[in-house]
Every structure is written in structure tokens, then in C-alpha cells.
CSV table of C-alpha atoms in Angstrom, one decimal:
chain,number,residue,atom,x,y,z
A,416,MET,CA,0.0,0.5,0.6
A,417,SER,CA,1.5,3.5,-0.9
A,418,GLU,CA,2.1,5.8,1.0
A,419,ALA,CA,-1.0,7.6,-0.1
A,420,ASP,CA,-2.7,5.7,0.4
A,421,GLU,CA,-2.2,4.3,3.7
A,422,ALA,CA,-2.9,7.9,5.2
A,423,ALA,CA,-6.3,8.7,3.2
A,424,GLY,CA,-7.1,3.7,5.0
A,425,ALA,CA,-10.6,4.2,5.2
A,426,GLN,CA,-11.7,7.1,4.7
A,427,ARG,CA,-13.7,9.0,1.3
A,428,VAL,CA,-11.5,11.8,0.8
A,429,LEU,CA,-12.6,14.3,-2.3
A,430,VAL,CA,-9.8,17.0,-2.4
A,431,ILE,CA,-12.0,21.0,-3.6
A,432,VAL,CA,-10.0,23.1,-6.4
A,433,PRO,CA,-12.4,26.2,-6.9
A,434,THR,CA,-11.3,27.4,-10.0
A,435,TYR,CA,-12.2,30.3,-11.8
A,436,ASN,CA,-10.0,31.1,-15.5
A,437,GLU,CA,-7.3,28.4,-14.3
A,438,ARG,CA,-7.5,26.7,-17.1
A,439,GLU,CA,-3.9,26.7,-17.8
A,440,ASN,CA,-3.4,24.7,-14.1
A,441,ILE,CA,-6.6,22.6,-14.2
A,442,GLU,CA,-5.1,19.8,-15.8
A,443,PRO,CA,-1.8,19.0,-13.9
A,444,ILE,CA,-3.2,19.5,-11.1
A,445,CYS,CA,-5.8,17.0,-10.9
A,446,ALA,CA,-3.0,14.8,-12.3
A,447,ARG,CA,-0.9,15.8,-9.6
A,448,VAL,CA,-4.7,15.0,-7.6
A,449,MET,CA,-5.2,11.5,-8.5
A,450,GLU,CA,-0.6,10.8,-8.5
A,451,SER,CA,-0.7,11.6,-4.8
A,452,VAL,CA,-4.2,9.8,-3.3
A,453,PRO,CA,-4.9,7.5,-5.9
A,454,GLY,CA,-8.1,7.4,-3.4
A,455,ALA,CA,-9.2,10.1,-3.5
A,456,SER,CA,-11.8,12.0,-5.4
A,457,LEU,CA,-11.8,15.3,-6.8
A,458,LEU,CA,-14.5,18.7,-7.4
A,459,ILE,CA,-13.8,21.3,-9.3
A,460,VAL,CA,-15.9,23.5,-8.5
A,461,ASP,CA,-16.0,26.2,-11.7
A,462,ASP,CA,-17.5,30.5,-11.3
A,463,GLY,CA,-18.4,30.4,-14.4
A,464,SER,CA,-14.6,31.0,-15.8
A,465,PRO,CA,-15.2,32.5,-19.5
A,466,ASP,CA,-11.7,31.4,-20.0
A,467,GLY,CA,-12.9,27.2,-20.9
A,468,THR,CA,-12.1,25.7,-17.5
A,469,GLY,CA,-15.4,24.7,-16.8
A,470,ASP,CA,-15.2,23.3,-20.0
A,471,ILE,CA,-11.9,21.1,-19.7
A,472,ALA,CA,-12.8,20.6,-15.9
A,473,ASP,CA,-15.9,18.7,-17.2
A,474,LYS,CA,-13.8,16.4,-20.1
A,475,LEU,CA,-11.5,15.5,-17.5
A,476,ALA,CA,-14.6,14.3,-15.4
A,477,ALA,CA,-15.6,12.3,-18.6
A,478,GLU,CA,-12.1,10.4,-19.2
A,479,ASP,CA,-11.7,9.2,-14.6
A,480,ALA,CA,-14.8,9.1,-13.0
A,481,ARG,CA,-13.2,10.2,-9.7
A,482,VAL,CA,-13.7,13.8,-11.1
A,483,HIS,CA,-16.2,15.7,-11.0
A,484,VAL,CA,-16.9,19.2,-11.9
A,485,LEU,CA,-20.0,21.8,-9.5
A,486,HIS,CA,-20.2,24.6,-12.1
A,487,ARG,CA,-22.2,27.8,-11.3
A,488,THR,CA,-23.0,30.5,-13.2
A,489,GLU,CA,-20.5,34.0,-12.3
A,490,LYS,CA,-17.8,34.5,-10.1
A,491,ALA,CA,-18.6,34.2,-6.4
A,492,GLY,CA,-16.4,34.4,-4.3
A,493,LEU,CA,-13.5,31.9,-3.1
A,494,GLY,CA,-15.7,31.7,0.5
A,495,GLY,CA,-18.9,30.7,-1.3
A,496,ALA,CA,-17.1,28.3,-3.9
A,497,TYR,CA,-16.1,26.3,-1.0
A,498,ILE,CA,-19.6,26.5,0.9
A,499,ALA,CA,-21.0,25.0,-2.2
A,500,GLY,CA,-18.4,22.4,-2.8
A,501,PHE,CA,-19.0,21.4,1.4
A,502,ASP,CA,-22.5,20.8,0.6
A,503,TRP,CA,-21.7,18.9,-2.2
A,504,GLY,CA,-19.2,16.3,-0.9
A,505,LEU,CA,-21.5,16.5,2.5
A,506,ASP,CA,-24.4,14.9,0.4
A,507,ALA,CA,-22.0,12.7,-1.4
A,508,GLY,CA,-20.7,11.3,2.1
A,509,PHE,CA,-17.1,11.9,2.1
A,510,ASP,CA,-15.5,11.3,5.5
A,511,VAL,CA,-13.1,13.9,4.8
A,512,LEU,CA,-13.3,17.2,3.0
A,513,VAL,CA,-10.6,18.6,1.4
A,514,GLU,CA,-9.1,22.5,0.2
A,515,MET,CA,-6.6,23.2,-2.4
A,516,ASP,CA,-6.1,26.0,-4.6
A,517,ALA,CA,-5.6,25.8,-8.3
A,518,ASP,CA,-2.9,27.3,-8.5
A,519,GLY,CA,-0.1,24.6,-8.3
A,520,SER,CA,0.8,27.2,-4.9
A,521,HIS,CA,-0.5,24.1,-2.1
A,522,ALA,CA,1.1,21.1,-3.5
A,523,PRO,CA,0.0,17.8,-3.8
A,524,GLU,CA,2.0,15.5,-3.0
A,525,GLN,CA,1.8,17.1,0.7
A,526,LEU,CA,-1.6,16.3,0.8
A,527,PRO,CA,-0.8,12.7,2.1
A,528,ARG,CA,0.5,14.6,5.0
A,529,LEU,CA,-2.1,16.6,6.0
A,530,LEU,CA,-4.8,13.3,5.8
A,531,ALA,CA,-2.0,11.1,8.1
A,532,ALA,CA,-2.1,14.5,10.1
A,533,LEU,CA,-6.4,13.5,11.1
A,534,HIS,CA,-5.1,10.8,13.2
A,535,ARG,CA,-4.7,12.7,16.1
A,536,ALA,CA,-7.3,16.0,14.6
A,537,ASP,CA,-10.4,17.2,13.0
A,538,LEU,CA,-8.9,19.6,11.4
A,539,VAL,CA,-5.4,19.2,9.1
A,540,LEU,CA,-4.1,23.1,8.3
A,541,GLY,CA,-1.2,23.1,6.6
A,542,SER,CA,0.7,25.9,7.7
A,543,ARG,CA,3.7,28.0,5.6
A,544,TRP,CA,4.7,30.1,9.5
A,545,VAL,CA,5.6,27.1,12.0
A,546,PRO,CA,8.7,24.5,11.6
A,547,GLY,CA,10.0,23.4,8.0
A,548,GLY,CA,6.7,25.2,6.1
A,549,THR,CA,8.3,28.1,4.2
A,550,VAL,CA,6.7,29.2,1.0
A,551,VAL,CA,8.7,30.1,-3.1
A,552,ASN,CA,9.7,33.3,-5.2
A,553,TRP,CA,7.9,35.0,-2.2
A,554,PRO,CA,9.1,39.8,-2.4
A,555,LYS,CA,9.8,40.5,1.2
A,556,SER,CA,6.9,41.7,1.3
A,557,ARG,CA,4.7,40.1,1.9
A,558,GLU,CA,5.8,37.0,3.5
A,559,PHE,CA,6.0,39.8,6.6
A,560,LEU,CA,2.0,40.5,5.7
A,561,SER,CA,1.3,37.4,5.9
A,562,ARG,CA,3.2,37.3,9.4
A,563,GLY,CA,1.5,39.7,10.6
A,564,GLY,CA,-2.0,39.4,9.8
A,565,ASN,CA,-1.1,35.5,11.1
A,566,LEU,CA,0.6,37.0,15.2
A,567,TYR,CA,-2.2,39.5,14.9
A,568,THR,CA,-5.0,37.4,14.4
A,569,ARG,CA,-3.4,34.8,17.1
A,570,LEU,CA,-3.2,38.0,20.0
A,571,ALA,CA,-6.1,39.5,18.6
A,572,LEU,CA,-8.0,36.2,18.6
A,573,GLY,CA,-6.5,33.8,21.0
A,574,ILE,CA,-5.5,30.8,19.4
A,575,GLU,CA,-2.6,29.1,19.5
A,576,LEU,CA,-2.5,29.1,15.4
A,577,HIS,CA,0.7,30.0,13.3
A,578,ASP,CA,-1.5,29.9,9.6
A,579,ALA,CA,-5.2,30.5,10.3
A,580,THR,CA,-5.2,32.5,7.1
A,581,GLY,CA,-3.6,28.7,5.3
A,582,GLY,CA,-5.8,27.5,2.5
A,583,TYR,CA,-5.2,24.1,2.3
A,584,ARG,CA,-6.7,21.8,4.9
A,585,ALA,CA,-8.2,18.8,5.4
A,586,TYR,CA,-11.9,18.5,8.0
A,587,ARG,CA,-12.9,16.4,9.0
A,588,ARG,CA,-16.7,15.6,7.6
A,589,GLU,CA,-17.6,16.1,11.0
A,590,VAL,CA,-16.1,20.1,12.2
A,591,LEU,CA,-17.9,20.7,8.8
A,592,GLU,CA,-21.4,19.7,10.1
A,593,SER,CA,-20.8,21.3,13.5
A,594,ILE,CA,-20.0,25.2,13.0
A,595,ASP,CA,-22.5,26.6,10.6
A,596,TYR,CA,-20.3,27.3,7.8
A,597,SER,CA,-22.9,28.1,5.5
A,598,ALA,CA,-22.8,31.6,8.1
A,599,VAL,CA,-19.8,32.0,6.9
A,600,ALA,CA,-19.7,35.7,4.6
A,601,SER,CA,-16.2,36.2,4.8
A,602,GLU,CA,-13.8,35.8,1.7
A,603,GLY,CA,-9.8,35.1,0.8
A,604,TYR,CA,-8.0,35.2,4.5
A,605,CYS,CA,-11.1,35.8,6.4
A,606,PHE,CA,-12.9,32.9,5.1
A,607,GLN,CA,-10.3,30.6,6.2
A,608,VAL,CA,-9.7,32.2,9.4
A,609,ASP,CA,-13.3,32.1,10.3
A,610,LEU,CA,-13.7,28.6,10.0
A,611,ALA,CA,-10.4,27.3,11.9
A,612,TRP,CA,-12.0,30.0,15.4
A,613,ARG,CA,-15.5,28.6,14.4
A,614,ALA,CA,-13.6,24.6,14.7
A,615,LEU,CA,-11.7,25.8,17.4
A,616,ARG,CA,-14.7,27.6,20.1
A,617,GLY,CA,-16.0,24.6,18.8
A,618,GLY,CA,-13.7,22.0,21.1
A,619,PHE,CA,-12.5,20.0,18.3
A,620,ARG,CA,-8.3,19.4,17.6
A,621,VAL,CA,-7.0,21.7,15.6
A,622,VAL,CA,-3.3,20.5,14.0
A,623,GLU,CA,-1.3,22.7,11.8
A,624,VAL,CA,1.8,20.7,9.7
A,625,PRO,CA,4.9,22.4,7.7
A,626,ILE,CA,3.8,22.9,4.0
A,627,THR,CA,6.2,24.8,1.1
A,628,PHE,CA,3.8,27.0,-0.3
A,629,ALA,CA,5.1,27.9,-3.8
A,630,GLU,CA,3.8,31.6,-5.7
A,631,ARG,CA,1.9,30.5,-9.0
A,632,GLU,CA,3.7,30.3,-12.3
A,633,ARG,CA,0.8,30.4,-14.6
A,634,GLY,CA,-2.4,32.7,-13.9
A,635,GLU,CA,-3.4,35.8,-11.7
A,636,SER,CA,-3.1,35.8,-8.9
A,637,LYS,CA,-6.7,36.7,-7.0
A,638,MET,CA,-5.4,37.7,-3.7
A,639,SER,CA,-6.3,41.6,-3.4
A,640,GLY,CA,-6.4,44.6,-0.9
A,641,ALA,CA,-9.5,44.1,-0.4
A,642,ILE,CA,-9.2,40.7,1.2
A,643,VAL,CA,-7.1,41.4,3.2
A,644,ARG,CA,-8.4,44.9,4.2
A,645,GLU,CA,-12.0,42.5,5.1
A,646,ALA,CA,-10.3,40.2,7.3
A,647,LEU,CA,-8.3,43.1,9.3
A,648,TRP,CA,-11.2,44.7,9.6
A,649,ARG,CA,-13.2,41.4,11.1
A,650,VAL,CA,-10.2,39.6,13.0
A,651,THR,CA,-10.8,43.2,14.8
A,652,GLU,CA,-13.7,43.3,15.5
A,653,TRP,CA,-13.9,39.3,16.2
A,654,GLY,CA,-11.4,40.5,19.0
A,655,PHE,CA,-13.1,42.9,20.3
A,656,ALA,CA,-16.2,40.6,21.0
A,657,PHE,CA,-14.3,38.0,22.2
A,658,ARG,CA,-11.9,40.0,24.8
A,659,GLY,CA,-15.6,42.1,25.9
A,660,LYS,CA,-16.9,37.7,26.2
A,661,GLN,CA,-14.4,37.2,27.9
A,662,VAL,CA,-14.1,40.5,30.7
A,663,ARG,CA,-18.3,38.8,31.6
A,664,SER,CA,-17.1,35.8,32.1
A,665,ALA,CA,-14.6,36.7,34.5
A,666,PHE,CA,-17.5,38.4,36.5
A,667,THR,CA,-20.0,35.6,35.8
A,668,PRO,CA,-18.8,32.0,36.5
A,669,ARG,CA,-21.4,29.8,36.9
A,670,GLN,CA,-23.0,31.2,34.2
A,671,GLY,CA,-19.3,30.3,32.5
A,672,ALA,CA,-19.4,27.1,33.9
A,673,ARG,CA,-23.4,25.8,32.8
A,674,GLN,CA,-22.2,27.7,29.3
A,675,ALA,CA,-18.7,25.0,28.7
A,676,ARG,CA,-21.3,22.3,29.9
A,677,ARG,CA,-23.1,22.7,27.2
A,678,ASP,CA,-21.1,23.5,24.5
A,679,GLN,CA,-19.4,19.4,25.8
A,680,ALA,CA,-22.8,17.9,25.3
A,681,ARG,CA,-23.3,19.4,22.1
A,682,ARG,CA,-19.9,18.3,20.7
A,683,ASP,CA,-19.9,14.6,22.9
A,684,ASN,CA,-23.9,14.8,20.6
A,685,ALA,CA,-21.6,15.4,17.3
A,686,ARG,CA,-18.9,12.9,18.2
A,687,GLY,CA,-22.1,10.3,18.1
């Protein structure tokens, strides 16, 4: 048995790859996923790409039963694409759902490492900023922005994650069934922070494993200043609300204890 198959085990794994104008990247990334984890399935969520990405995805699905395509009519954002993918995957009965970029920045060859870590976690984050993690072809300004944003997130939300903004991750289905992901209205970095924070607040085990993140070689990046500003604003807002709740709980210990018991009971019920 290969390392990839052993990592996936008996679980049904779905790799969700959102696309918009990725015709140069979707075929090679699909081939690499299938080679790295042959037992997995792949769902391409295409937002009506005008460059024909959706047509290429349909061709790949026709050639390989492990590949599926979900067509959306317009560009509606990364968060919306993942929510649609999560809905599709949970309805189809998959046990593990993976987020992965289409542009090659998330190496499929590292996916077995994420899947293997699910033996000790409910959510695994591929992390650029833990020992062993790194980035390739990034200017120092972007590295500073990412490291600084993650440090700010740790301080504002009181979490220990070093790369909460990263988008290469694997969820057990129980996490997604419990955290009300469909209520997440954020996009980009903020979408990823929101999901990870919800998982932590839900009492799920979240671990980080090192990855090498490589800047795309073909096509245009979807990252924008608006996405960065949204993340900063929302994390600040959540941070104020979180710290305020901590202060109030300090003055109402009995109420806090009752809430903790209710939260634990909800987690126990969610796990069976």
C-alpha cells in the first residue's frame, strides 16, 4: 500500500478545488492530485470561467470517474465556492473534505501528510509558518504581510495557530457538520480564519503541519487589497467581541461553567 493510500485509510476523501480562469493549471493539478492520493476524489467548483476552465474540467470528469465538476454561473468568491463544495461533499457521504488551490501553490504531493495528521486531529492546517514550513518565490513584503496578519490574528482571537489564513487544509466531516459553515460570509483570508476559529471554539482538535507554499507560475493571483482589508476589519471586530465576552465571563463564573457544560454536551452529541 502506498503512503498516500495508507494516509487516506478507509475514509472517503474529497479534494475541493475552486477555479476561475485556471485553464492553464487545472489539468496538471488534477493529475498531480490523482497521482498523490489515488483513492481520493476531486471536485472542481468552477465559477463560470470565461476562459473555458469549466469545459476542461468536464473533459477531465468524463475521462476519470474520480473527478467531478460543480458549475456555478458567475464569479461569486472563494468562500461561496468552498461552501458549495462542502455541501456537495457532505451530501455525497465523504468523510474528509480538503481545501486546495488550483494554481499549484498547494502541492498535492504534500496532501498525504495532511491526511495522516487526521489520526490525531479533526482539522489539519497546512502551515507555512511552523518549523519546517516555507514559501517559495514570495517577496519579503508579502511574507511580512502574511506573518504579521497571522500574529495579529493570534493576539486578537487568543488562538495558538501560526497560519490561520492558509487555505490548504483537511476537515473531518464532523467539523463541518457542527460549525455552521454556511453562515460564514467572509472571503479569502478571512473565510479561512473564521472556519478555523469556529472549529476551535467548537472544541475540535486543530493541528498544523508544515508545507511548502509556492507562488503560482501561470495565471493571475486572485488576492487583492480588499480581501486583506476585510480580514483586518473582521478579525478586529471578532477580537473585541471575544475579549469582551472573556471579561463578562470573569464576573459570571457560574454562568460560564453552565455554558461550558452545554458546549461539551453538544460536542459529545456531535461525535456520536
